[in-house]
Short mmCIF file of C-alpha atoms in Angstrom, two decimals:
data_model
loop_
_atom_site.label_atom_id
_atom_site.label_comp_id
_atom_site.label_asym_id
_atom_site.label_seq_id
_atom_site.Cartn_x
_atom_site.Cartn_y
_atom_site.Cartn_z
CA UNK A 1258 3.10 -36.24 12.69
CA UNK A 1259 2.42 -34.73 16.05
CA UNK A 1260 4.42 -34.53 19.23
CA UNK A 1261 2.74 -35.00 22.59
CA UNK A 1262 3.24 -32.54 25.44
CA UNK A 1263 6.77 -32.58 26.85
CA UNK A 1264 7.95 -34.86 24.06
CA UNK A 1265 11.13 -33.92 22.32
CA UNK A 1266 10.72 -33.47 18.63
CA UNK A 1267 13.99 -34.60 17.06
CA UNK A 1268 14.37 -33.76 13.43
CA UNK A 1269 16.93 -35.64 11.39
CA UNK A 1270 17.99 -35.42 7.81
CA UNK A 1271 15.28 -36.95 5.59
CA UNK A 1272 12.41 -36.37 8.05
CA UNK A 1273 9.16 -34.78 6.78
CA UNK A 1274 9.63 -31.17 5.74
CA UNK A 1275 6.52 -29.86 7.50
CA UNK A 1276 5.63 -30.86 11.04
CA UNK A 1277 2.72 -29.60 13.10
CA UNK A 1278 3.12 -29.86 16.85
CA UNK A 1279 0.64 -29.43 19.67
CA UNK A 1280 1.60 -26.43 21.76
CA UNK A 1281 2.29 -26.81 25.45
CA UNK A 1282 5.78 -27.67 26.61
CA UNK A 1283 7.50 -28.18 23.29
CA UNK A 1284 11.11 -29.08 22.68
CA UNK A 1285 12.57 -29.10 19.20
CA UNK A 1286 16.02 -30.40 18.33
CA UNK A 1287 17.16 -30.25 14.74
CA UNK A 1288 20.34 -31.98 13.66
CA UNK A 1289 23.04 -30.96 11.24
CA UNK A 1290 21.99 -31.44 7.63
CA UNK A 1291 18.27 -31.42 8.45
CA UNK A 1292 15.83 -28.79 7.21
CA UNK A 1293 12.23 -28.50 8.36
CA UNK A 1294 9.27 -26.28 9.10
CA UNK A 1295 7.56 -26.73 12.45
CA UNK A 1296 4.17 -25.13 13.02
CA UNK A 1297 2.72 -24.54 16.46
CA UNK A 1298 -0.86 -23.42 16.32
CA UNK A 1299 -2.07 -22.13 19.66
CA UNK A 1300 -5.86 -22.23 19.84
CA UNK A 1301 -6.33 -22.78 23.59
CA UNK A 1302 -5.29 -20.26 26.18
CA UNK A 1303 -2.31 -21.29 28.26
CA UNK A 1304 -0.37 -19.11 30.65
CA UNK A 1305 2.61 -21.42 30.66
CA UNK A 1306 3.24 -22.42 27.09
CA UNK A 1307 6.89 -22.87 26.27
CA UNK A 1308 9.07 -23.89 23.38
CA UNK A 1309 12.72 -24.83 23.60
CA UNK A 1310 14.58 -24.90 20.32
CA UNK A 1311 18.04 -26.12 19.48
CA UNK A 1312 19.30 -25.61 15.96
CA UNK A 1313 22.57 -27.42 15.33
CA UNK A 1314 25.20 -26.02 13.02
CA UNK A 1315 24.28 -27.00 9.48
CA UNK A 1316 20.59 -27.30 10.29
CA UNK A 1317 17.81 -25.04 9.02
CA UNK A 1318 14.63 -24.68 11.05
CA UNK A 1319 11.62 -22.62 10.15
CA UNK A 1320 9.49 -22.26 13.22
CA UNK A 1321 6.03 -20.74 13.01
CA UNK A 1322 4.00 -19.88 16.07
CA UNK A 1323 0.45 -19.05 15.15
CA UNK A 1324 -1.43 -17.78 18.16
CA UNK A 1325 -5.20 -17.76 17.67
CA UNK A 1326 -6.59 -18.19 21.18
CA UNK A 1327 -9.98 -16.66 22.10
CA UNK A 1328 -9.90 -12.86 22.22
CA UNK A 1329 -10.94 -12.75 25.87
CA UNK A 1330 -8.23 -15.14 27.05
CA UNK A 1331 -4.88 -14.63 28.68
CA UNK A 1332 -2.05 -16.42 26.94
CA UNK A 1333 1.65 -16.47 27.62
CA UNK A 1334 4.34 -18.20 25.64
CA UNK A 1335 8.06 -18.35 26.19
CA UNK A 1336 10.33 -19.33 23.33
CA UNK A 1337 14.00 -20.00 23.94
CA UNK A 1338 16.28 -20.86 21.07
CA UNK A 1339 19.94 -21.77 20.77
CA UNK A 1340 21.05 -21.22 17.24
CA UNK A 1341 24.25 -22.55 15.72
CA UNK A 1342 22.60 -23.12 12.34
CA UNK A 1343 19.81 -21.11 10.74
CA UNK A 1344 16.52 -20.29 12.40
CA UNK A 1345 13.68 -18.51 10.69
CA UNK A 1346 11.01 -17.68 13.25
CA UNK A 1347 7.50 -16.35 12.67
CA UNK A 1348 5.45 -15.23 15.63
CA UNK A 1349 1.90 -14.49 14.59
CA UNK A 1350 -0.13 -13.02 17.42
CA UNK A 1351 -3.69 -12.86 16.14
CA UNK A 1352 -5.79 -13.77 19.18
CA UNK A 1353 -5.84 -13.31 22.92
CA UNK A 1354 -7.27 -10.64 25.18
CA UNK A 1355 -3.88 -10.34 26.77
CA UNK A 1356 -1.20 -12.28 24.93
CA UNK A 1357 2.47 -12.14 25.68
CA UNK A 1358 5.37 -13.76 23.89
CA UNK A 1359 8.91 -13.74 25.21
CA UNK A 1360 11.21 -14.77 22.44
CA UNK A 1361 14.85 -15.27 23.35
CA UNK A 1362 17.52 -16.51 20.99
CA UNK A 1363 21.17 -17.05 21.65
CA UNK A 1364 23.33 -17.14 18.56
CA UNK A 1365 26.51 -19.17 18.46
CA UNK A 1366 29.32 -18.72 15.99
CA UNK A 1367 27.92 -18.35 12.44
CA UNK A 1368 24.40 -18.74 13.76
CA UNK A 1369 21.69 -16.91 11.79
CA UNK A 1370 18.29 -15.74 12.89
CA UNK A 1371 15.52 -14.24 10.80
CA UNK A 1372 12.63 -13.39 13.07
CA UNK A 1373 9.29 -11.97 11.99
CA UNK A 1374 6.42 -10.89 14.17
CA UNK A 1375 2.91 -9.78 13.36
CA UNK A 1376 0.57 -8.60 16.09
CA UNK A 1377 -3.08 -8.00 15.26
CA UNK A 1378 -5.44 -6.34 17.68
CA UNK A 1379 -8.90 -4.89 17.83
CA UNK A 1380 -11.47 -4.33 20.52
CA UNK A 1381 -9.49 -4.19 23.74
CA UNK A 1382 -6.89 -6.80 22.80
CA UNK A 1383 -3.43 -6.36 24.26
CA UNK A 1384 -0.49 -7.90 22.44
CA UNK A 1385 2.88 -7.95 24.09
CA UNK A 1386 5.95 -9.24 22.27
CA UNK A 1387 9.41 -9.11 23.81
CA UNK A 1388 12.55 -10.29 22.12
CA UNK A 1389 16.02 -10.77 23.50
CA UNK A 1390 18.56 -11.67 20.85
CA UNK A 1391 21.96 -12.49 22.25
CA UNK A 1392 24.96 -12.62 19.96
CA UNK A 1393 27.15 -14.82 22.11
CA UNK A 1394 29.92 -15.66 19.67
CA UNK A 1395 31.59 -14.05 16.65
CA UNK A 1396 30.16 -13.90 13.13
CA UNK A 1397 26.52 -14.36 13.91
CA UNK A 1398 23.67 -12.56 12.19
CA UNK A 1399 20.17 -11.58 13.23
CA UNK A 1400 17.33 -9.84 11.45
CA UNK A 1401 14.08 -8.88 13.13
CA UNK A 1402 11.02 -7.40 11.47
CA UNK A 1403 8.09 -6.81 13.75
CA UNK A 1404 4.79 -5.27 12.75
CA UNK A 1405 1.58 -4.51 14.51
CA UNK A 1406 -1.80 -3.67 13.05
CA UNK A 1407 -4.14 -2.25 15.64
CA UNK A 1408 -7.73 -1.09 15.52
CA UNK A 1409 -10.27 0.17 18.07
CA UNK A 1410 -8.70 0.37 21.53
CA UNK A 1411 -6.19 -2.40 20.99
CA UNK A 1412 -2.65 -1.93 22.22
CA UNK A 1413 0.66 -3.60 21.57
CA UNK A 1414 4.09 -3.62 23.07
CA UNK A 1415 7.19 -4.43 21.13
CA UNK A 1416 10.20 -4.57 23.39
CA UNK A 1417 13.30 -5.73 21.57
CA UNK A 1418 16.75 -6.13 23.03
CA UNK A 1419 19.84 -6.93 21.01
CA UNK A 1420 22.78 -8.00 23.14
CA UNK A 1421 26.26 -8.42 21.79
CA UNK A 1422 28.52 -10.19 24.23
CA UNK A 1423 32.18 -9.37 24.65
CA UNK A 1424 34.13 -11.22 21.98
CA UNK A 1425 31.18 -11.53 19.58
CA UNK A 1426 32.99 -9.61 16.85
CA UNK A 1427 31.52 -9.28 13.36
CA UNK A 1428 28.03 -9.45 14.76
CA UNK A 1429 25.49 -8.24 12.23
CA UNK A 1430 22.17 -7.39 13.84
CA UNK A 1431 19.14 -5.45 12.72
CA UNK A 1432 15.74 -4.80 14.15
CA UNK A 1433 12.80 -3.03 12.53
CA UNK A 1434 9.50 -2.34 14.18
CA UNK A 1435 6.61 -0.90 12.15
CA UNK A 1436 3.21 -0.19 13.56
CA UNK A 1437 0.00 0.81 11.85
CA UNK A 1438 -2.79 2.27 13.92
CA UNK A 1439 -6.21 2.04 12.31
CA UNK A 1440 -7.95 3.99 15.04
CA UNK A 1441 -7.13 7.01 17.17
CA UNK A 1442 -7.67 4.98 20.32
CA UNK A 1443 -5.22 2.23 19.41
CA UNK A 1444 -1.75 2.52 20.82
CA UNK A 1445 1.67 0.98 20.66
CA UNK A 1446 4.73 1.07 22.84
CA UNK A 1447 7.91 0.38 20.90
CA UNK A 1448 11.06 -0.08 22.94
CA UNK A 1449 14.23 -1.05 21.14
CA UNK A 1450 17.37 -1.56 23.22
CA UNK A 1451 20.94 -2.31 22.34
CA UNK A 1452 23.62 -3.64 24.69
CA UNK A 1453 26.90 -3.91 22.89
CA UNK A 1454 30.04 -5.22 24.56
CA UNK A 1455 32.12 -6.04 21.49
CA UNK A 1456 33.92 -4.02 18.83
CA UNK A 1457 33.57 -4.34 15.08
CA UNK A 1458 29.85 -5.03 15.05
CA UNK A 1459 26.96 -3.80 12.90
CA UNK A 1460 23.74 -3.08 14.71
CA UNK A 1461 20.81 -1.21 13.20
CA UNK A 1462 17.38 -0.59 14.53
CA UNK A 1463 14.40 1.51 13.65
CA UNK A 1464 10.83 2.01 14.67
CA UNK A 1465 7.93 3.72 12.94
CA UNK A 1466 4.33 4.15 13.98
CA UNK A 1467 1.71 5.72 11.78
CA UNK A 1468 -1.77 5.77 10.41
CA UNK A 1469 -3.03 4.85 6.97
CA UNK A 1470 -1.68 7.25 4.38
CA UNK A 1471 -4.35 9.74 3.31
CA UNK A 1472 -2.62 10.03 -0.06
CA UNK A 1473 -2.79 6.29 -0.63
CA UNK A 1474 -6.40 6.20 0.50
CA UNK A 1475 -7.37 8.98 -1.89
CA UNK A 1476 -5.49 7.31 -4.73
CA UNK A 1477 -7.49 4.08 -4.31
CA UNK A 1478 -10.79 5.93 -3.86
CA UNK A 1479 -10.11 8.03 -6.93
CA UNK A 1480 -10.08 4.75 -8.82
CA UNK A 1481 -13.54 3.78 -7.62
CA UNK A 1482 -12.55 1.62 -4.66
CA UNK A 1483 -14.83 2.40 -1.72
CA UNK A 1484 -13.27 3.72 1.44
CA UNK A 1485 -13.79 0.60 3.54
CA UNK A 1486 -12.30 -1.68 0.90
CA UNK A 1487 -9.45 0.77 0.34
CA UNK A 1488 -8.60 0.80 4.05
CA UNK A 1489 -8.64 -3.00 4.05
CA UNK A 1490 -6.34 -3.16 1.04
CA UNK A 1491 -3.84 -0.79 2.62
CA UNK A 1492 -3.86 -2.61 5.96
CA UNK A 1493 -3.44 -5.92 4.18
CA UNK A 1494 -0.60 -4.45 2.15
CA UNK A 1495 1.10 -3.37 5.34
CA UNK A 1496 0.83 -6.71 7.14
CA UNK A 1497 1.23 -9.24 4.37
CA UNK A 1498 4.98 -8.71 4.05
CA UNK A 1499 5.40 -10.70 7.26
CA UNK A 1500 3.22 -13.55 6.05
CA UNK A 1501 4.68 -13.64 2.56
CA UNK A 1502 8.03 -14.43 4.09
CA UNK A 1503 6.69 -17.79 5.29
CA UNK A 1504 8.37 -20.35 3.06
CA UNK A 1505 5.87 -23.20 3.48
CA UNK A 1506 3.27 -22.48 0.84
CA UNK A 1507 0.32 -24.11 2.62
CA UNK A 1508 0.97 -22.24 5.87
CA UNK A 1509 1.55 -18.98 4.02
CA UNK A 1510 -1.79 -19.37 2.24
CA UNK A 1511 -3.62 -20.13 5.48
CA UNK A 1512 -2.03 -17.17 7.22
CA UNK A 1513 -2.85 -14.75 4.41
CA UNK A 1514 -6.44 -16.03 4.42
CA UNK A 1515 -6.58 -15.52 8.19
CA UNK A 1516 -5.36 -11.94 7.73
CA UNK A 1517 -8.06 -11.28 5.12
CA UNK A 1518 -10.67 -12.77 7.43
CA UNK A 1519 -9.40 -10.64 10.30
CA UNK A 1520 -9.63 -7.51 8.16
CA UNK A 1521 -13.20 -8.41 7.20
CA UNK A 1522 -13.98 -9.22 10.83
CA UNK A 1523 -14.24 -5.53 11.62
CA UNK A 1524 -17.15 -5.45 9.22
CA UNK A 1525 -18.99 -8.43 10.66
CA UNK A 1526 -19.05 -7.57 14.31
CA UNK A 1527 -18.46 -3.85 14.42
CA UNK A 1528 -14.81 -4.05 15.24
CA UNK A 1529 -14.87 -6.30 18.26
CA UNK A 1530 -13.81 -9.79 17.28
CA UNK B 949 -25.75 15.84 -34.04
CA UNK B 950 -26.58 13.05 -31.64
CA UNK B 951 -27.94 13.58 -28.18
CA UNK B 952 -24.62 12.51 -26.73
CA UNK B 953 -22.71 15.12 -28.66
CA UNK B 954 -25.08 17.83 -27.50
CA UNK B 955 -24.86 16.88 -23.87
CA UNK B 956 -22.45 18.51 -21.51
CA UNK B 957 -19.99 16.38 -19.62
CA UNK B 958 -19.05 18.87 -17.01
CA UNK B 959 -20.20 22.39 -16.23
CA UNK B 960 -18.18 24.31 -13.68
CA UNK B 961 -19.72 27.58 -12.49
CA UNK B 962 -18.03 30.21 -10.37
CA UNK B 963 -16.00 27.63 -8.47
CA UNK B 964 -14.17 28.87 -5.40
CA UNK B 965 -12.03 26.51 -3.32
CA UNK B 966 -9.33 26.51 -0.71
CA UNK B 967 -7.19 24.10 1.23
CA UNK B 968 -9.42 23.27 4.19
CA UNK B 969 -9.10 26.19 6.59
CA UNK B 970 -6.59 28.03 4.39
CA UNK B 971 -6.62 30.89 1.93
CA UNK B 972 -8.75 30.78 -1.20
CA UNK B 973 -6.92 29.28 -4.20
CA UNK B 974 -9.65 29.05 -6.84
CA UNK B 975 -11.43 32.37 -7.15
CA UNK B 976 -14.30 31.79 -9.51
CA UNK B 977 -13.67 29.26 -12.28
CA UNK B 978 -16.30 28.68 -14.94
CA UNK B 979 -15.79 26.10 -17.65
CA UNK B 980 -18.05 23.92 -19.77
CA UNK B 981 -16.68 20.77 -21.35
CA UNK B 982 -18.57 18.79 -23.98
CA UNK B 983 -18.07 15.24 -25.23
CA UNK B 984 -15.11 14.75 -27.51
CA UNK B 985 -13.43 17.97 -26.42
CA UNK B 986 -9.94 18.32 -25.04
CA UNK B 987 -9.40 21.41 -22.91
CA UNK B 988 -5.95 22.45 -21.82
CA UNK B 989 -5.57 24.51 -18.68
CA UNK B 990 -2.23 26.22 -18.52
CA UNK B 991 -0.88 28.22 -15.69
CA UNK B 992 2.20 29.07 -13.73
CA UNK B 993 3.08 27.44 -10.42
CA UNK B 994 0.66 28.41 -7.69
CA UNK B 995 -2.10 29.41 -10.09
CA UNK B 996 -4.42 26.68 -8.78
CA UNK B 997 -4.02 24.02 -11.47
CA UNK B 998 -3.59 21.09 -9.11
CA UNK B 999 -6.28 22.44 -6.81
CA UNK B 1000 -8.76 22.41 -9.67
CA UNK B 1001 -7.79 18.84 -10.64
CA UNK B 1002 -8.05 17.59 -7.08
CA UNK B 1003 -11.33 19.38 -6.34
CA UNK B 1004 -12.89 17.76 -9.40
CA UNK B 1005 -11.68 14.33 -8.23
CA UNK B 1006 -13.01 14.92 -4.71
CA UNK B 1007 -9.94 15.26 -2.58
CA UNK B 1008 -11.15 16.13 0.90
CA UNK B 1009 -8.16 18.25 1.83
CA UNK B 1010 -9.79 20.93 -0.35
CA UNK B 1011 -12.95 22.77 0.50
CA UNK B 1012 -15.32 24.25 -2.03
CA UNK B 1013 -16.59 27.57 -0.68
CA UNK B 1014 -18.72 28.71 -3.59
CA UNK B 1015 -19.98 27.64 -6.99
CA UNK B 1016 -21.30 24.45 -8.59
CA UNK B 1017 -20.04 21.56 -10.68
CA UNK B 1018 -22.58 19.57 -12.70
CA UNK B 1019 -21.32 16.30 -14.13
CA UNK B 1020 -23.60 14.42 -16.52
CA UNK B 1021 -26.59 16.00 -14.84
CA UNK B 1022 -25.46 15.28 -11.27
CA UNK B 1023 -24.07 17.53 -8.56
CA UNK B 1024 -20.46 16.34 -8.66
CA UNK B 1025 -19.49 18.04 -5.42
CA UNK B 1026 -21.99 15.92 -3.47
CA UNK B 1027 -20.23 12.70 -4.48
CA UNK B 1028 -17.40 10.88 -2.71
CA UNK B 1029 -14.21 10.33 -4.74
CA UNK B 1030 -15.10 6.68 -5.39
CA UNK B 1031 -18.62 7.63 -6.52
CA UNK B 1032 -17.13 10.11 -8.99
CA UNK B 1033 -14.67 7.49 -10.24
CA UNK B 1034 -17.24 4.80 -10.95
CA UNK B 1035 -19.32 7.40 -12.81
CA UNK B 1036 -16.39 8.02 -15.13
CA UNK B 1037 -14.31 10.81 -13.59
CA UNK B 1038 -10.62 9.95 -13.79
CA UNK B 1039 -7.75 11.96 -12.34
CA UNK B 1040 -4.34 11.06 -13.73
CA UNK B 1041 -2.17 12.02 -10.77
CA UNK B 1042 0.76 14.38 -10.99
CA UNK B 1043 2.44 12.23 -8.36
CA UNK B 1044 1.04 8.70 -8.48
CA UNK B 1045 1.17 7.23 -4.99
CA UNK B 1046 3.36 4.26 -4.09
CA UNK B 1047 1.45 1.57 -2.21
CA UNK B 1048 3.71 -1.13 -0.78
CA UNK B 1049 2.20 -4.56 -0.33
CA UNK B 1050 -0.68 -4.03 -2.77
CA UNK B 1051 0.00 -5.62 -6.13
CA UNK B 1052 -0.74 -3.57 -9.19
CA UNK B 1053 -2.92 -6.30 -10.69
CA UNK B 1054 -5.02 -6.57 -7.55
CA UNK B 1055 -5.43 -2.79 -7.47
CA UNK B 1056 -6.36 -2.61 -11.15
CA UNK B 1057 -8.84 -5.46 -10.79
CA UNK B 1058 -10.49 -3.86 -7.76
CA UNK B 1059 -10.82 -0.57 -9.62
CA UNK B 1060 -12.14 -2.26 -12.76
CA UNK B 1061 -14.67 -4.34 -10.86
CA UNK B 1062 -15.86 -1.39 -8.77
CA UNK B 1063 -16.86 0.27 -12.02
CA UNK B 1064 -18.43 -2.92 -13.42
CA UNK B 1065 -20.43 -3.26 -10.24
CA UNK B 1066 -21.68 0.31 -10.47
CA UNK B 1067 -22.75 -0.33 -14.05
CA UNK B 1068 -24.68 -3.41 -12.96
CA UNK B 1069 -22.35 -5.69 -14.89
CA UNK B 1070 -20.90 -8.92 -13.46
CA UNK B 1071 -17.42 -8.57 -12.00
CA UNK B 1072 -14.61 -9.91 -14.16
CA UNK B 1073 -13.01 -13.10 -12.85
CA UNK B 1074 -9.25 -13.47 -12.56
CA UNK B 1075 -8.71 -15.05 -15.98
CA UNK B 1076 -11.01 -12.68 -17.82
CA UNK B 1077 -9.38 -9.70 -16.16
CA UNK B 1078 -5.82 -10.86 -16.79
CA UNK B 1079 -6.53 -11.33 -20.48
CA UNK B 1080 -7.90 -7.82 -20.70
CA UNK B 1081 -5.20 -6.11 -18.68
CA UNK B 1082 -2.38 -7.90 -20.48
CA UNK B 1083 -3.72 -6.65 -23.79
CA UNK B 1084 -3.80 -3.08 -22.41
CA UNK B 1085 -0.30 -3.44 -21.00
CA UNK B 1086 0.96 -4.49 -24.41
CA UNK B 1087 -0.79 -1.59 -26.14
CA UNK B 1088 1.05 0.82 -23.89
CA UNK B 1089 4.39 -0.87 -24.56
CA UNK B 1090 4.69 -1.93 -20.93
CA UNK B 1091 6.04 -5.14 -19.46
CA UNK B 1092 3.80 -7.74 -17.78
CA UNK B 1093 6.08 -7.45 -14.74
CA UNK B 1094 4.30 -4.18 -13.97
CA UNK B 1095 1.31 -6.18 -12.92
CA UNK B 1096 2.94 -8.23 -10.19
CA UNK B 1097 4.85 -5.32 -8.67
CA UNK B 1098 3.40 -3.28 -5.83
CA UNK B 1099 1.43 -0.24 -7.01
CA UNK B 1100 3.94 2.34 -8.27
CA UNK B 1101 6.54 1.15 -5.76
CA UNK B 1102 10.01 1.82 -7.08
CA UNK B 1103 8.58 2.80 -10.48
CA UNK B 1104 10.48 5.42 -12.46
CA UNK B 1105 8.69 8.67 -13.31
CA UNK B 1106 7.88 7.32 -16.76
CA UNK B 1107 6.61 4.01 -15.42
CA UNK B 1108 4.32 5.77 -12.98
CA UNK B 1109 2.77 7.87 -15.71
CA UNK B 1110 2.39 4.85 -17.96
CA UNK B 1111 0.65 3.13 -15.11
CA UNK B 1112 -1.75 6.08 -14.94
CA UNK B 1113 -2.36 5.72 -18.67
CA UNK B 1114 -2.97 2.00 -18.16
CA UNK B 1115 -5.57 2.69 -15.50
CA UNK B 1116 -7.22 5.24 -17.72
CA UNK B 1117 -7.33 2.82 -20.62
CA UNK B 1118 -8.82 0.14 -18.39
CA UNK B 1119 -11.44 2.35 -16.74
CA UNK B 1120 -12.48 4.17 -19.94
CA UNK B 1121 -13.52 7.40 -18.21
CA UNK B 1122 -16.04 9.93 -19.51
CA UNK B 1123 -13.99 12.79 -18.08
CA UNK B 1124 -10.24 12.40 -17.79
CA UNK B 1125 -8.32 15.06 -15.89
CA UNK B 1126 -4.60 14.92 -16.56
CA UNK B 1127 -2.75 16.74 -13.79
CA UNK B 1128 0.71 17.77 -15.03
CA UNK B 1129 1.14 14.44 -16.75
CA UNK B 1130 4.34 15.73 -18.34
CA UNK B 1131 6.12 16.44 -15.08
CA UNK B 1132 9.08 14.19 -14.47
CA UNK B 1133 9.00 12.66 -17.95
CA UNK B 1134 11.74 12.54 -20.54
CA UNK B 1135 10.71 13.02 -24.15
CA UNK B 1136 10.35 9.28 -24.94
CA UNK B 1137 8.19 8.60 -21.93
CA UNK B 1138 6.17 11.73 -22.71
CA UNK B 1139 5.52 10.50 -26.25
CA UNK B 1140 4.52 7.04 -25.04
CA UNK B 1141 2.11 8.40 -22.45
CA UNK B 1142 0.68 10.94 -24.90
CA UNK B 1143 0.10 8.16 -27.45
CA UNK B 1144 -1.75 6.20 -24.79
CA UNK B 1145 -3.89 9.23 -24.02
CA UNK B 1146 -4.53 10.03 -27.68
CA UNK B 1147 -5.73 6.50 -28.29
CA UNK B 1148 -8.42 7.24 -25.72
CA UNK B 1149 -9.71 10.35 -27.42
CA UNK B 1150 -13.27 9.53 -28.37
CA UNK B 1151 -16.46 11.35 -29.34
CA UNK B 1152 -18.12 10.51 -26.04
CA UNK B 1153 -15.13 11.29 -23.82
CA UNK B 1154 -13.76 14.62 -22.66
CA UNK B 1155 -10.37 15.55 -21.28
CA UNK B 1156 -9.00 18.36 -19.19
CA UNK B 1157 -5.25 18.55 -19.59
CA UNK B 1158 -3.58 20.60 -16.89
CA UNK B 1159 -0.03 21.66 -17.60
CA UNK B 1160 2.58 24.28 -16.99
CA UNK B 1161 4.35 23.79 -20.29
CA UNK B 1162 3.25 23.90 -23.88
CA UNK B 1163 5.42 20.85 -24.65
CA UNK B 1164 2.74 18.29 -23.69
CA UNK B 1165 0.28 20.02 -26.03
CA UNK B 1166 2.52 19.23 -29.01
CA UNK B 1167 1.54 15.62 -28.41
CA UNK B 1168 -1.94 15.92 -26.95
CA UNK B 1169 -3.38 18.64 -29.16
CA UNK B 1170 -6.21 20.47 -27.40
CA UNK B 1171 -9.38 21.96 -28.88
CA UNK B 1172 -9.35 24.78 -26.33
CA UNK B 1173 -6.69 26.39 -24.21
CA UNK B 1174 -7.40 28.34 -21.02
CA UNK B 1175 -4.95 30.32 -18.99
CA UNK B 1176 -5.28 30.00 -15.24
CA UNK B 1177 -3.74 32.77 -13.18
CA UNK B 1178 -4.24 33.53 -9.51
CA UNK B 1179 -7.24 31.24 -9.29
CA UNK B 1180 -9.10 32.54 -12.34
CA UNK B 1181 -9.30 31.64 -16.02
CA UNK B 1182 -8.00 34.87 -17.50
CA UNK B 1183 -7.95 33.99 -21.15
CA UNK B 1184 -9.35 31.32 -23.44
CA UNK B 1185 -8.64 30.45 -27.02
CA UNK B 1186 -7.66 27.64 -29.35
CA UNK B 1187 -4.32 25.88 -29.46
CA UNK B 1188 -2.60 28.99 -30.83
CA UNK B 1189 -2.94 30.46 -27.35
CA UNK B 1190 -0.49 27.85 -26.10
CA UNK B 1191 2.03 29.02 -28.71
CA UNK B 1192 1.49 32.61 -27.68
CA UNK B 1193 2.14 31.63 -24.06
CA UNK B 1194 5.33 29.92 -25.06
CA UNK B 1195 6.51 33.16 -26.69
CA UNK B 1196 5.28 35.78 -24.25
CA UNK B 1197 5.32 33.80 -21.02
CA UNK B 1198 2.61 33.93 -18.41
CA UNK B 1199 3.49 37.45 -17.37
CA UNK B 1200 2.80 38.74 -20.90
CA UNK B 1201 -0.60 37.02 -21.07
CA UNK B 1202 -1.63 38.13 -17.62
CA UNK B 1203 -0.69 41.71 -18.43
CA UNK B 1204 -2.72 41.74 -21.65
CA UNK B 1205 -5.70 39.86 -20.15
#
C-alpha cells in the first residue's frame, strides 16, 4: 500500500506489517496495539520533504528513511516525532550532494526511542544530520547510534542534542557517534550537546572518529586478502551494525546490498559516485 | 630423497631490519629452513623475535635495511603481505586482531578463496566451504559458534589462538611462523593449540616457532633451536639447547656464546 502526498497514514492493529510510502509531506499515526514498519525511500531530490510521526502509547513503529537521491542534488528532510510508545528510527543517508536531515523526537512518559543513522559519502558529498531528542516527561528512554563512512573529500556533520525537560525524572538517554574516514581529505564535525533540567537522569554520550585500523588491515592481508578487498571488508564491518539492526528482513537485505554496492562503487568510477 | 625434500623453503641471509625510521632491531640474521623442519627461535624480550616474524610476513611498519630472504625461489621481501600469504607464508599472530562487524566465516572464506584463486582453482561456494570449515572446527575441538561471531571479537586468549590454528589448518601453509603462540594460554589451551599445530607437521611444510619459553617446545618439539639475542642468532643446536636455556637462562647462554 502507498500513501499519496499529504495523506495521513493511519496504522491500526491488524494492518500490514510493512508499508512503503512515497516521500514528500508524510504523516504517520500509529494507534495503541499496532506494530508496523514504514519505509520511505527518497530517490528524488526535495528541499522540503517532511515526515510527521505520532506513536501512541502501546504502539510500536519502525520507521526507515532511505535517502538515495542523485549525488549532485540538494535534499532536505525534516522528521518530527511524538513518541508515547516505541519508535525505532533508521536514517540512511546514502545519496545527495548536500543532504540534510533534521530529526526531532519528543518523548512522553514511558516513550522509547531507538534511533540509528548511517551517512555515506564520497566525492564531494556533504551529509548533515541533526537530532534533537527531547525527554519531555518522566521515565522515557532514548538510544542513538550514528555512524558515518566517508571517502575522498566527503564531509559529514552529526549534531545531536539531548534535552531533558524539568520534571522528566528517570530519563535514560544515550548517544554514540562513530565516524570512519577512508581518506585523508574526508572530514567530520561531531557536535554532541546535552541540556539537562531535571534531576535523577542518566545521560551518556560519546564520539569517536578514526581511520581504518592498520593492525586489522595487516591481519586480513596476512591471510591473503588483497588490500582493496580488505579495506572494503573493514568498512563494511564498521557500517553494517546500523543496517543489521533493521528488523524487517527484506529491507535489511536491500540495505546491506546497497552498502556492498556503495563500497564497490569506489572501484567502478574511481571514487566519485 | 625427493626433489621437494632437497629444496629450501626459506633462506634468510644477513637480515637487518628496524621499525621504520627507528633503531635497528635485527642485526644480521641468517637461517635456512627446509621442508619438514621445525625451527624454534628463542629469545628474551626485546631480542627481535616479533620483528623477525613480522618482517617475514611483510608488515610495513618494519623496514629491511640489509640482507635477503628467498622463499621457494622468490625474493620474499619484494612481495606484499597478501602475495606472501597466498604463496603459503602464514604468520600465527601473537595478538590476533579483533575485527568487529566481519564474521569469522566470511573472513575465513575470503582467505581460503584468495589462496584458491592464486592457485588457479575455482573458488569454493558457500556450501562447499562450510562443510570444509566445520570439519576443521571439529578437529580443533572448537564450537561452530566461532564461525558466526565477529573475527576474534570478545574471544578469550585460548579461543584466539585456536582461531589462528584453524586458519592455519584451512590455509595449509608451506611456511608457518608461530609468533609467541603460547603467550596468554593456560596449559589446556596450549595443549589443544599445539595438537592442532602438530597435526599440520608434514614433509613438505616448515615451521618457525618463536617463543620466549621452553614450555611450548614440550608440545611442539623442534628439530632445531636457535637463540636470538640483541638482533642476532647467537647459538644454534637441537632441542637440548632449549633445556639448557631453561636451566641457565638467557644470560648464561649469551655469556657463553
